[in-house]
């Protein structure tokens, strides 16, 4: 796809970069005069996906997280990817309240939030190879 | 994220300022548990009026505190959550365990109303 | 080099991304409690290098700009790269007030500003292949 | 970046708010030249007290306006530049052509003091 504008960033799988990923996303989005609520929707979804890459993908060990933001014709395209553990059962993972890490006080609501705040979400994952999440959101334009 | 701790009767009140995510939740959990141990008390209220961002990590941390507190017979509540934070609580159906009140007084009334 | 934290971003060579690059840099830096003046120094240097990639490297045509920020032991490492035109004479390019684009009202002060606000700057360039700028800055730590 | 245009005597005053970079300079140049043509006048003052960021593109744009104005016998000055903006002016030795004043009144006095 030919995006009107896009960036792709790779950053260390460290929890302080969750905020960095949100700021980058918000700064990119703000070029397109989104509503505050749209910015927060996308930031929240990105935060969930990046957090998952760090704690589930890499299990809080070293690794690199990839974040892509693209814009085309009023739609924002997000990708978040890791080359970590992968997801064995994607359907189970996407169930509300399911978490494989209750000991870390995870709520199991990450995927549900991504699905609620974005329009489409697609999960590609292979065990031992990693996970890539695709999300889309249409911005209201005046 | 910044945290301020107050004690009212037998309730620890935690005022949260800033962003709640997986990164800041570590601090939120640790400091809340330490304050609860040090200051004593039975219940917890999270004042969330100045929370500028929250993702599902926040739900995990609040439910985690609920589990600890409940074992000791205490109650936990949330006060002043904005619309966005409220929406995330609703998604998680957390409110059946941890009610959310528009202001501190109502939250206090609820938590202090628990049995001795 | 093993950085304590780092990101590498690729974005479209569009002038609105000059601000995006500055925001990303500032957000990364702010993890290390820099002074406001240090943030501005690095933002300004990044802005110059990214602008150069867009207007000189790609001559305002399509292309991708790369920005790297790394942190290690109190020092910030910046790289800005393009795969554009390249610089024929690097010494001439680095002279204050030299510009090859006076018709675009360039001041020829970009390199001078990078040198003033950062501690070390190294320029790698090959005609027809592109340019990569390396810059370092030590943050004052309390 | 936001621009506001005022006219005082024979001087066009441009108040710049926000960030000056290569991207916003296009607007800065275009709108300044249009306003100068429409509002008439002889001199230009850039009020820069609310400039939050400026890189070398700003120098290019200001010198560009200087060249146009000077041809018509006008003067150009900068007012209220903060320390950072001032530092960038100094690096470029621009101040021999375009003086910088702490406030608007001094800048006006200078530009209006040019010969008829
Ligand atoms: N990037 C990932 N890599 C590996 N497993 C993942 C990844 N993202 C999600 N998962 C799996 O999906 C489950 C559900 O994810 P989510 O709904 O975000 O809840 P939570 O993060 O609270 O566990 C996780 O517990 C984990 O097992
Ligand atoms: N990324 C680049 N690709 C090609 N040429 C460049 C690049 N960066 C700088 N140059 C060359 O170096 C010159 C001086 O750059 P600089 O000091 O930033 O001044 P300015 O951008 O105002 O021209 C430019 O005019 C250009 O010829």
Coordinates of C-alpha atoms and ligand atoms in Angstrom, one line a residue:
Chain A
X1 CA 0.0 0.0 0.0
X2 CA 1.1 3.5 -0.8
X3 CA 0.7 5.5 2.4
X4 CA 0.4 9.3 2.4
X5 CA 2.7 9.4 5.3
X6 CA 4.3 6.7 7.5
X7 CA 7.0 5.8 10.0
X8 CA 8.4 2.5 11.2
X9 CA 10.4 2.5 14.4
X10 CA 12.4 -0.2 16.1
X11 CA 13.0 0.2 19.8
X12 CA 14.4 -1.8 22.8
X13 CA 11.8 -4.0 24.5
X14 CA 11.9 -2.0 27.7
X15 CA 8.9 -0.9 29.6
X16 CA 9.8 2.8 29.6
X17 CA 9.4 2.7 25.8
X18 CA 5.7 2.0 26.1
X19 CA 5.3 5.8 26.8
X20 CA 7.7 6.5 23.9
X21 CA 5.6 4.5 21.5
X22 CA 2.5 6.3 22.6
X23 CA 4.1 9.7 22.1
X24 CA 5.4 8.8 18.7
X25 CA 1.9 7.5 17.7
X26 CA 0.1 10.6 19.0
X27 CA 2.6 13.0 17.3
X28 CA 2.2 11.2 14.0
X29 CA -1.6 11.2 14.3
X30 CA -1.9 14.8 15.3
X31 CA -0.9 15.8 11.7
X32 CA -4.4 14.7 10.7
X33 CA -6.5 16.8 13.2
X34 CA -8.0 13.8 14.9
X35 CA -10.3 14.2 17.9
X36 CA -8.8 13.9 21.4
X37 CA -10.8 10.7 21.8
X38 CA -9.4 9.2 18.6
X39 CA -5.8 10.0 19.7
X40 CA -6.5 8.2 23.0
X41 CA -8.1 5.2 21.3
X42 CA -5.1 4.6 19.1
X43 CA -2.6 5.4 21.9
X44 CA -4.3 2.9 24.2
X45 CA -4.3 0.2 21.5
X46 CA -0.6 0.8 20.7
X47 CA 0.2 0.7 24.5
X48 CA -1.5 -2.7 24.8
X49 CA 0.2 -4.2 21.8
X50 CA 3.7 -2.9 22.7
X51 CA 3.2 -4.0 26.3
X52 CA 2.3 -7.5 25.1
X53 CA 5.4 -7.6 22.9
X54 CA 7.6 -6.8 25.9
X55 CA 6.0 -9.0 28.6
X56 CA 4.6 -11.9 26.6
X57 CA 6.7 -11.8 23.4
X58 CA 10.1 -11.3 25.0
X59 CA 9.0 -12.2 28.6
X60 CA 10.8 -9.1 29.8
X61 CA 14.1 -10.1 28.3
X62 CA 16.1 -8.4 25.6
X63 CA 14.5 -7.9 22.3
X64 CA 13.3 -5.3 19.7
X65 CA 9.8 -4.1 19.2
X66 CA 8.6 -2.7 15.9
X67 CA 5.9 -0.1 15.6
X68 CA 4.5 1.1 12.2
X69 CA 2.1 3.9 11.8
X70 CA 0.7 4.8 8.3
X71 CA -1.9 7.1 7.1
X72 CA -4.0 7.0 3.9
X73 CA -7.3 8.5 3.0
X74 CA -8.6 9.2 6.5
X75 CA -7.4 5.9 7.9
X76 CA -4.6 5.1 10.3
X77 CA -2.8 1.8 10.0
X78 CA -0.9 0.4 13.0
X79 CA 1.4 -2.6 13.1
X80 CA 3.2 -3.8 16.3
X81 CA 5.5 -6.7 16.0
X82 CA 8.0 -8.7 18.0
X83 CA 10.3 -11.6 17.2
X84 CA 9.6 -13.3 20.5
X85 CA 7.8 -16.4 21.8
X86 CA 4.7 -16.3 19.6
X87 CA 1.1 -17.2 20.5
X88 CA 0.2 -20.9 20.6
X89 CA -3.6 -20.4 20.5
X90 CA -4.7 -17.1 19.1
X91 CA -8.4 -17.6 19.7
X92 CA -7.8 -18.3 23.3
X93 CA -5.4 -15.3 23.6
X94 CA -8.1 -13.0 22.2
X95 CA -10.8 -14.1 24.8
X96 CA -11.6 -11.3 27.3
X97 CA -10.0 -11.9 30.7
X98 CA -7.7 -14.7 29.4
X99 CA -4.1 -14.2 30.5
X100 CA -1.1 -16.5 30.6
X101 CA 0.5 -14.3 33.2
X102 CA -1.8 -13.9 36.1
X103 CA 1.3 -13.9 38.4
X104 CA 2.2 -10.5 36.8
X105 CA -1.3 -9.2 37.6
X106 CA -2.2 -9.0 33.9
X107 CA -5.9 -8.5 33.4
X108 CA -6.3 -10.4 30.1
X109 CA -8.0 -7.3 28.6
X110 CA -5.3 -6.2 26.2
X111 CA -6.8 -7.7 23.0
X112 CA -10.3 -6.7 24.1
X113 CA -9.2 -3.1 24.4
X114 CA -7.5 -3.2 21.0
X115 CA -10.6 -4.6 19.4
X116 CA -12.8 -2.0 21.2
X117 CA -10.8 1.1 20.3
X118 CA -9.7 0.1 16.8
X119 CA -11.9 -1.0 13.9
X120 CA -10.1 -4.0 12.6
X121 CA -7.4 -6.1 14.2
X122 CA -5.6 -9.0 12.7
X123 CA -3.1 -11.2 14.6
X124 CA -0.3 -13.1 12.9
X125 CA 1.8 -15.3 15.2
X126 CA 4.1 -18.3 15.0
X127 CA 5.5 -20.0 18.0
X128 CA 9.2 -19.3 18.4
X129 CA 9.1 -16.7 15.6
X130 CA 7.0 -13.9 17.0
X131 CA 3.8 -11.9 16.7
X132 CA 2.5 -9.1 14.4
X133 CA -0.7 -7.2 15.2
X134 CA -2.4 -5.1 12.5
X135 CA -5.0 -2.5 13.4
X136 CA -6.9 0.1 11.5
X137 CA -8.9 3.2 12.5
X138 CA -10.9 5.6 10.5
X139 CA -10.6 9.2 11.6
X140 CA -13.6 11.4 11.5
X141 CA -13.0 14.2 9.2
X142 CA -14.8 17.5 9.2
Chain B
X1 CA 3.1 9.1 37.2
X2 CA 3.0 10.6 40.7
X3 CA 1.4 9.1 43.8
X4 CA 0.2 10.8 47.0
X5 CA -1.0 8.8 50.0
X6 CA -3.4 10.0 52.6
X7 CA -5.1 8.2 55.5
X8 CA -8.7 8.8 56.5
X9 CA -10.2 6.7 59.3
X10 CA -9.3 3.2 58.3
X11 CA -8.9 3.9 54.6
X12 CA -5.7 4.5 52.6
X13 CA -6.4 7.0 49.9
X14 CA -4.0 7.0 46.9
X15 CA -4.1 10.0 44.5
X16 CA -2.7 9.1 41.1
X17 CA -1.4 11.7 38.8
X18 CA -0.3 11.0 35.2
X19 CA -0.1 7.8 33.1
X20 CA -0.9 4.3 34.2
X21 CA 0.7 1.7 32.0
X22 CA 2.7 -1.5 32.5
X23 CA 5.8 0.5 33.2
X24 CA 4.4 2.8 35.9
X25 CA 2.2 0.0 37.4
X26 CA 5.3 -1.5 38.9
X27 CA 5.7 1.7 41.0
X28 CA 1.9 1.9 41.6
X29 CA 1.8 -1.6 43.0
X30 CA 5.0 -1.4 45.1
X31 CA 4.3 1.9 46.7
X32 CA 0.7 1.1 47.4
X33 CA 1.5 -2.1 49.1
X34 CA 4.3 -0.5 51.1
X35 CA 2.1 2.4 52.2
X36 CA -0.7 0.0 53.1
X37 CA 1.7 -2.0 55.3
X38 CA 3.2 1.1 56.9
X39 CA 0.2 3.2 57.4
X40 CA -2.1 0.4 58.4
X41 CA -5.8 0.5 57.6
X42 CA -8.4 -1.8 56.1
X43 CA -9.6 -0.2 52.9
X44 CA -8.2 1.5 49.8
X45 CA -9.5 4.2 47.5
X46 CA -7.8 5.2 44.3
X47 CA -8.5 8.8 43.4
X48 CA -8.1 8.9 39.6
X49 CA -9.2 12.4 38.7
X50 CA -5.7 13.3 37.4
X51 CA -5.0 10.1 35.5
X52 CA -4.2 11.3 32.0
X53 CA -3.8 7.8 30.5
X54 CA -4.6 4.3 31.5
X55 CA -4.4 0.9 29.7
X56 CA -5.3 -2.6 30.9
X57 CA -2.3 -2.7 33.1
X58 CA -4.2 -0.4 35.4
X59 CA -7.1 -2.9 35.7
X60 CA -4.6 -5.6 36.6
X61 CA -3.0 -3.5 39.3
X62 CA -6.3 -2.5 40.9
X63 CA -7.7 -6.0 40.8
X64 CA -4.4 -7.2 42.3
X65 CA -4.9 -4.8 45.3
X66 CA -8.5 -5.9 45.6
X67 CA -7.4 -9.5 46.0
X68 CA -5.0 -8.6 48.8
X69 CA -7.4 -6.3 50.6
X70 CA -10.4 -8.6 50.3
X71 CA -8.5 -11.4 52.1
X72 CA -8.2 -9.1 55.1
X73 CA -11.9 -8.2 55.0
X74 CA -11.3 -4.7 53.5
X75 CA -13.0 -2.9 50.7
X76 CA -11.6 -1.1 47.7
X77 CA -13.1 1.6 45.5
X78 CA -12.2 4.0 42.8
X79 CA -13.1 7.7 42.8
X80 CA -13.2 10.5 40.2
X81 CA -12.4 8.3 37.2
X82 CA -12.9 10.2 34.0
X83 CA -15.0 8.9 31.1
X84 CA -12.1 7.1 29.4
X85 CA -10.9 5.3 32.6
X86 CA -14.5 4.4 33.3
X87 CA -14.9 2.9 29.9
X88 CA -11.9 0.6 30.5
X89 CA -13.3 -0.4 33.8
X90 CA -16.6 -1.3 32.2
X91 CA -15.0 -3.4 29.5
X92 CA -13.3 -5.5 32.2
X93 CA -16.5 -5.9 34.2
X94 CA -14.4 -4.9 37.2
X95 CA -17.1 -2.8 38.7
X96 CA -18.9 -5.8 40.2
X97 CA -16.0 -6.1 42.5
X98 CA -14.7 -2.6 42.7
X99 CA -17.3 0.1 42.5
X100 CA -16.4 3.5 41.0
X101 CA -17.7 6.7 42.5
X102 CA -17.8 10.3 41.1
X103 CA -16.3 11.7 44.2
X104 CA -14.2 10.8 47.3
X105 CA -17.0 11.2 49.8
X106 CA -19.2 8.6 48.2
X107 CA -16.3 6.2 47.9
X108 CA -15.4 6.7 51.5
X109 CA -19.0 6.1 52.6
X110 CA -18.9 2.8 50.7
X111 CA -15.6 1.5 51.9
X112 CA -16.1 2.5 55.5
X113 CA -19.5 1.0 55.4
X114 CA -18.0 -2.5 55.3
X115 CA -18.4 -4.8 58.3
X116 CA -15.9 -4.4 61.2
Chain C
X1 CA 28.0 -0.6 20.8
X2 CA 25.5 -1.8 23.4
X3 CA 23.1 1.0 24.2
X4 CA 21.2 1.2 27.4
X5 CA 18.2 2.2 25.3
X6 CA 17.7 3.1 21.6
X7 CA 15.3 3.5 18.8
X8 CA 15.7 3.6 15.0
X9 CA 12.9 5.1 13.0
X10 CA 12.3 5.3 9.2
X11 CA 9.9 7.9 8.0
X12 CA 8.8 9.5 4.7
X13 CA 11.0 12.4 3.5
X14 CA 8.2 14.9 4.0
X15 CA 8.7 18.3 5.7
X16 CA 5.9 17.7 8.2
X17 CA 8.0 14.9 9.6
X18 CA 10.7 17.3 10.7
X19 CA 8.5 18.1 13.8
X20 CA 7.8 14.4 14.2
X21 CA 11.5 13.7 14.4
X22 CA 12.0 16.4 17.0
X23 CA 9.2 15.1 19.1
X24 CA 10.5 11.5 19.0
X25 CA 14.0 12.7 19.9
X26 CA 12.7 14.8 22.8
X27 CA 10.5 12.0 24.1
X28 CA 13.4 9.6 24.1
X29 CA 15.8 12.1 25.7
X30 CA 13.4 13.1 28.5
X31 CA 13.8 9.6 30.0
X32 CA 17.3 10.8 31.2
X33 CA 16.3 14.0 32.9
X34 CA 18.2 16.3 30.6
X35 CA 18.0 20.1 31.0
X36 CA 15.6 22.0 28.8
X37 CA 18.6 23.5 27.0
X38 CA 20.1 20.0 26.3
X39 CA 16.8 18.9 24.8
X40 CA 16.6 22.0 22.6
X41 CA 20.3 21.5 21.5
X42 CA 19.6 17.9 20.4
X43 CA 16.2 18.8 18.8
X44 CA 17.8 21.6 16.8
X45 CA 20.6 19.4 15.6
X46 CA 18.2 16.7 14.6
X47 CA 16.0 19.2 12.8
X48 CA 18.9 20.5 10.8
X49 CA 20.0 17.0 9.8
X50 CA 16.5 15.8 8.9
X51 CA 15.8 18.9 6.9
X52 CA 19.0 18.4 5.0
X53 CA 18.1 14.8 4.2
X54 CA 14.7 16.0 2.8
X55 CA 15.8 19.1 0.8
X56 CA 19.4 18.2 -0.2
X57 CA 19.5 14.4 0.0
X58 CA 16.1 13.8 -1.7
X59 CA 15.7 17.3 -3.2
X60 CA 12.1 17.3 -1.9
X61 CA 11.2 14.1 -3.8
X62 CA 10.2 10.7 -2.4
X63 CA 12.5 9.0 0.0
X64 CA 13.0 7.6 3.4
X65 CA 14.9 9.3 6.3
X66 CA 16.4 7.3 9.0
X67 CA 16.8 8.6 12.6
X68 CA 18.6 6.7 15.3
X69 CA 18.8 7.8 19.0
X70 CA 20.8 5.8 21.5
X71 CA 21.7 6.4 25.1
X72 CA 24.7 5.0 27.0
X73 CA 26.4 6.2 30.1
X74 CA 25.2 9.7 30.1
X75 CA 25.7 10.2 26.3
X76 CA 23.2 10.6 23.6
X77 CA 24.1 9.2 20.1
X78 CA 22.2 10.5 17.1
X79 CA 22.3 9.3 13.5
X80 CA 20.4 10.8 10.6
X81 CA 20.7 9.1 7.2
X82 CA 19.3 9.3 3.7
X83 CA 19.8 7.3 0.6
X84 CA 19.8 10.4 -1.6
X85 CA 22.1 12.4 -3.6
X86 CA 25.2 12.5 -1.4
X87 CA 27.6 15.3 -0.8
X88 CA 30.4 15.9 -3.4
X89 CA 32.6 18.1 -1.2
X90 CA 32.0 17.5 2.6
X91 CA 34.5 20.2 3.7
X92 CA 32.8 22.8 1.6
X93 CA 29.4 21.7 2.8
X94 CA 30.4 22.1 6.4
X95 CA 31.6 25.7 5.9
X96 CA 29.4 28.3 7.6
X97 CA 27.1 30.1 5.2
X98 CA 27.8 27.7 2.3
X99 CA 24.6 26.4 0.7
X100 CA 24.0 24.8 -2.6
X101 CA 20.3 25.9 -2.5
X102 CA 20.2 29.7 -2.1
X103 CA 17.1 29.8 -4.3
X104 CA 15.3 27.9 -1.5
X105 CA 16.5 30.6 0.9
X106 CA 18.7 28.2 2.8
X107 CA 21.1 30.0 5.1
X108 CA 24.0 27.5 4.9
X109 CA 24.1 27.3 8.7
X110 CA 22.8 23.8 9.2
X111 CA 26.2 22.1 9.8
X112 CA 27.4 25.0 11.9
X113 CA 24.4 24.6 14.2
X114 CA 24.9 20.8 14.5
X115 CA 28.6 21.4 15.4
X116 CA 27.7 24.1 17.9
X117 CA 24.9 22.3 19.7
X118 CA 26.4 18.8 19.7
X119 CA 29.9 17.6 20.8
X120 CA 31.0 15.5 17.9
X121 CA 29.7 15.3 14.4
X122 CA 30.9 12.9 11.7
X123 CA 29.7 13.0 8.1
X124 CA 29.7 10.0 5.9
X125 CA 28.6 10.6 2.3
X126 CA 28.9 9.1 -1.1
X127 CA 27.5 10.7 -4.2
X128 CA 24.5 8.9 -5.5
X129 CA 24.4 6.7 -2.4
X130 CA 23.4 9.0 0.4
X131 CA 24.6 10.7 3.6
X132 CA 24.8 9.6 7.2
X133 CA 25.5 12.1 10.0
X134 CA 26.7 10.9 13.4
X135 CA 26.4 13.2 16.4
X136 CA 27.0 12.8 20.2
X137 CA 26.1 14.8 23.2
X138 CA 27.0 14.3 26.9
X139 CA 24.1 15.1 29.2
X140 CA 24.9 16.9 32.5
X141 CA 23.9 14.6 35.3
X142 CA 23.1 15.7 38.8
Chain D
X1 CA 3.1 27.9 13.9
X2 CA 0.6 30.8 13.9
X3 CA 1.1 34.2 12.4
X4 CA -0.6 37.5 13.2
X5 CA -0.1 40.6 11.1
X6 CA -0.4 44.2 12.3
X7 CA 0.4 47.5 10.7
X8 CA 2.0 50.5 12.5
X9 CA 2.9 53.6 10.5
X10 CA 4.8 52.2 7.6
X11 CA 5.8 49.0 9.3
X12 CA 4.3 45.5 9.0
X13 CA 4.6 43.7 12.3
X14 CA 4.5 39.9 12.2
X15 CA 3.9 38.0 15.5
X16 CA 5.2 34.5 15.2
X17 CA 3.8 31.8 17.6
X18 CA 5.2 28.3 17.7
X19 CA 7.9 26.4 15.8
X20 CA 9.9 27.8 12.9
X21 CA 11.4 25.0 10.8
X22 CA 11.7 24.2 7.1
X23 CA 8.1 23.0 7.0
X24 CA 6.5 26.0 8.7
X25 CA 8.9 28.5 6.9
X26 CA 7.0 28.0 3.7
X27 CA 3.9 29.5 5.3
X28 CA 6.0 32.1 7.1
X29 CA 7.5 33.3 3.8
X30 CA 4.3 33.1 1.7
X31 CA 2.0 34.8 4.2
X32 CA 4.6 37.5 5.0
X33 CA 5.1 38.4 1.4
X34 CA 1.3 38.4 0.7
X35 CA 0.6 40.6 3.8
X36 CA 3.4 43.0 2.8
X37 CA 2.0 43.3 -0.7
X38 CA -1.6 43.8 0.5
X39 CA -1.0 46.0 3.6
X40 CA 1.6 48.1 1.9
X41 CA 4.4 49.6 4.0
X42 CA 8.1 49.8 3.9
X43 CA 9.6 48.0 6.9
X44 CA 9.1 44.6 8.6
X45 CA 9.4 43.6 12.3
X46 CA 9.3 40.0 13.4
X47 CA 8.0 39.7 17.0
X48 CA 9.5 36.4 18.1
X49 CA 8.6 36.3 21.8
X50 CA 6.4 33.2 21.4
X51 CA 8.7 31.2 19.1
X52 CA 9.1 27.9 20.9
X53 CA 11.6 26.5 18.4
X54 CA 13.7 27.7 15.5
X55 CA 16.4 26.1 13.4
X56 CA 18.5 27.6 10.6
X57 CA 15.5 27.6 8.2
X58 CA 14.3 30.7 10.2
X59 CA 17.5 32.5 9.4
X60 CA 17.1 31.8 5.8
X61 CA 13.5 33.1 5.8
X62 CA 14.4 36.3 7.6
X63 CA 17.4 37.0 5.4
X64 CA 15.2 36.3 2.4
X65 CA 12.7 39.0 3.6
X66 CA 15.6 41.4 4.2
X67 CA 16.8 41.1 0.7
X68 CA 13.3 41.9 -0.7
X69 CA 12.7 44.8 1.6
X70 CA 16.1 46.3 1.3
X71 CA 15.7 46.6 -2.4
X72 CA 12.7 48.9 -1.7
X73 CA 14.7 51.0 0.8
X74 CA 13.0 49.5 3.8
X75 CA 14.4 48.2 7.1
X76 CA 13.9 44.9 8.9
X77 CA 14.3 44.1 12.6
X78 CA 13.6 41.3 15.1
X79 CA 12.0 41.9 18.5
X80 CA 11.6 39.9 21.7
X81 CA 13.8 36.9 20.5
X82 CA 14.5 34.6 23.4
X83 CA 18.0 33.5 24.3
X84 CA 17.9 30.4 22.1
X85 CA 16.7 32.3 19.0
X86 CA 19.3 35.0 19.7
X87 CA 22.0 32.4 19.8
X88 CA 21.1 31.1 16.4
X89 CA 21.1 34.7 15.0
X90 CA 24.5 35.2 16.5
X91 CA 25.9 32.1 14.9
X92 CA 24.8 33.3 11.5
X93 CA 26.2 36.8 12.0
X94 CA 22.8 38.0 10.7
X95 CA 22.7 40.8 13.2
X96 CA 24.9 43.1 11.1
X97 CA 22.1 43.3 8.6
X98 CA 19.0 42.7 10.8
X99 CA 19.3 44.0 14.4
X100 CA 17.5 42.3 17.2
X101 CA 15.8 44.3 19.9
X102 CA 14.4 43.3 23.3
X103 CA 11.1 45.0 22.7
X104 CA 8.8 46.2 19.9
X105 CA 9.2 49.9 20.7
X106 CA 13.0 49.8 20.2
X107 CA 12.5 47.8 17.0
X108 CA 10.0 50.3 15.7
X109 CA 12.2 53.2 16.5
X110 CA 15.0 51.6 14.5
X111 CA 13.0 50.7 11.4
X112 CA 11.0 53.9 11.3
X113 CA 14.2 55.8 11.6
X114 CA 15.3 54.8 8.1
X115 CA 15.4 57.5 5.5
X116 CA 12.2 58.4 3.6
Ligands
LIG1 N1 3.1 -10.4 21.6 C1 2.7 -11.6 22.2 N2 3.6 -12.6 22.3 C2 3.2 -13.8 22.9 N3 2.0 -13.9 23.5 C3 1.1 -12.9 23.5 C4 1.5 -11.7 22.8 N4 0.4 -10.9 23.0 C5 -0.5 -11.5 23.7 N5 -0.1 -12.8 24.0 C6 -0.9 -13.8 24.7 O1 -2.2 -13.5 24.7 C7 -2.7 -13.4 26.1 C8 -3.8 -12.3 26.1 O2 -3.3 -11.1 25.9 P1 -4.0 -9.8 26.4 O3 -5.5 -9.9 26.0 O4 -3.3 -8.6 25.9 O5 -4.0 -9.9 28.0 P2 -2.8 -9.7 29.0 O6 -1.6 -9.0 28.4 O7 -3.4 -9.0 30.2 O8 -2.3 -11.1 29.4 C9 -1.5 -13.1 26.9 O9 -1.6 -13.4 28.2 C10 -0.4 -13.9 26.2 O10 -0.5 -15.2 26.5
LIG2 N1 21.8 15.0 3.4 C1 22.5 15.8 2.5 N2 22.5 15.3 1.2 C2 23.1 16.0 0.2 N3 23.7 17.2 0.4 C3 23.7 17.7 1.7 C4 23.1 17.0 2.8 N4 23.2 17.8 3.9 C5 23.9 18.9 3.5 N5 24.2 18.9 2.2 C6 25.0 19.9 1.5 O1 25.6 20.7 2.4 C7 25.3 22.1 2.2 C8 25.4 22.8 3.6 O2 24.4 22.3 4.5 P1 23.9 23.2 5.7 O3 25.1 23.7 6.4 O4 22.9 22.4 6.5 O5 23.2 24.4 5.0 P2 21.8 24.5 4.2 O6 20.9 23.4 4.5 O7 21.2 25.8 4.7 O8 22.2 24.6 2.7 C9 23.9 22.0 1.6 O9 23.6 23.2 0.9 C10 24.0 20.8 0.7 O10 24.7 21.2 -0.5

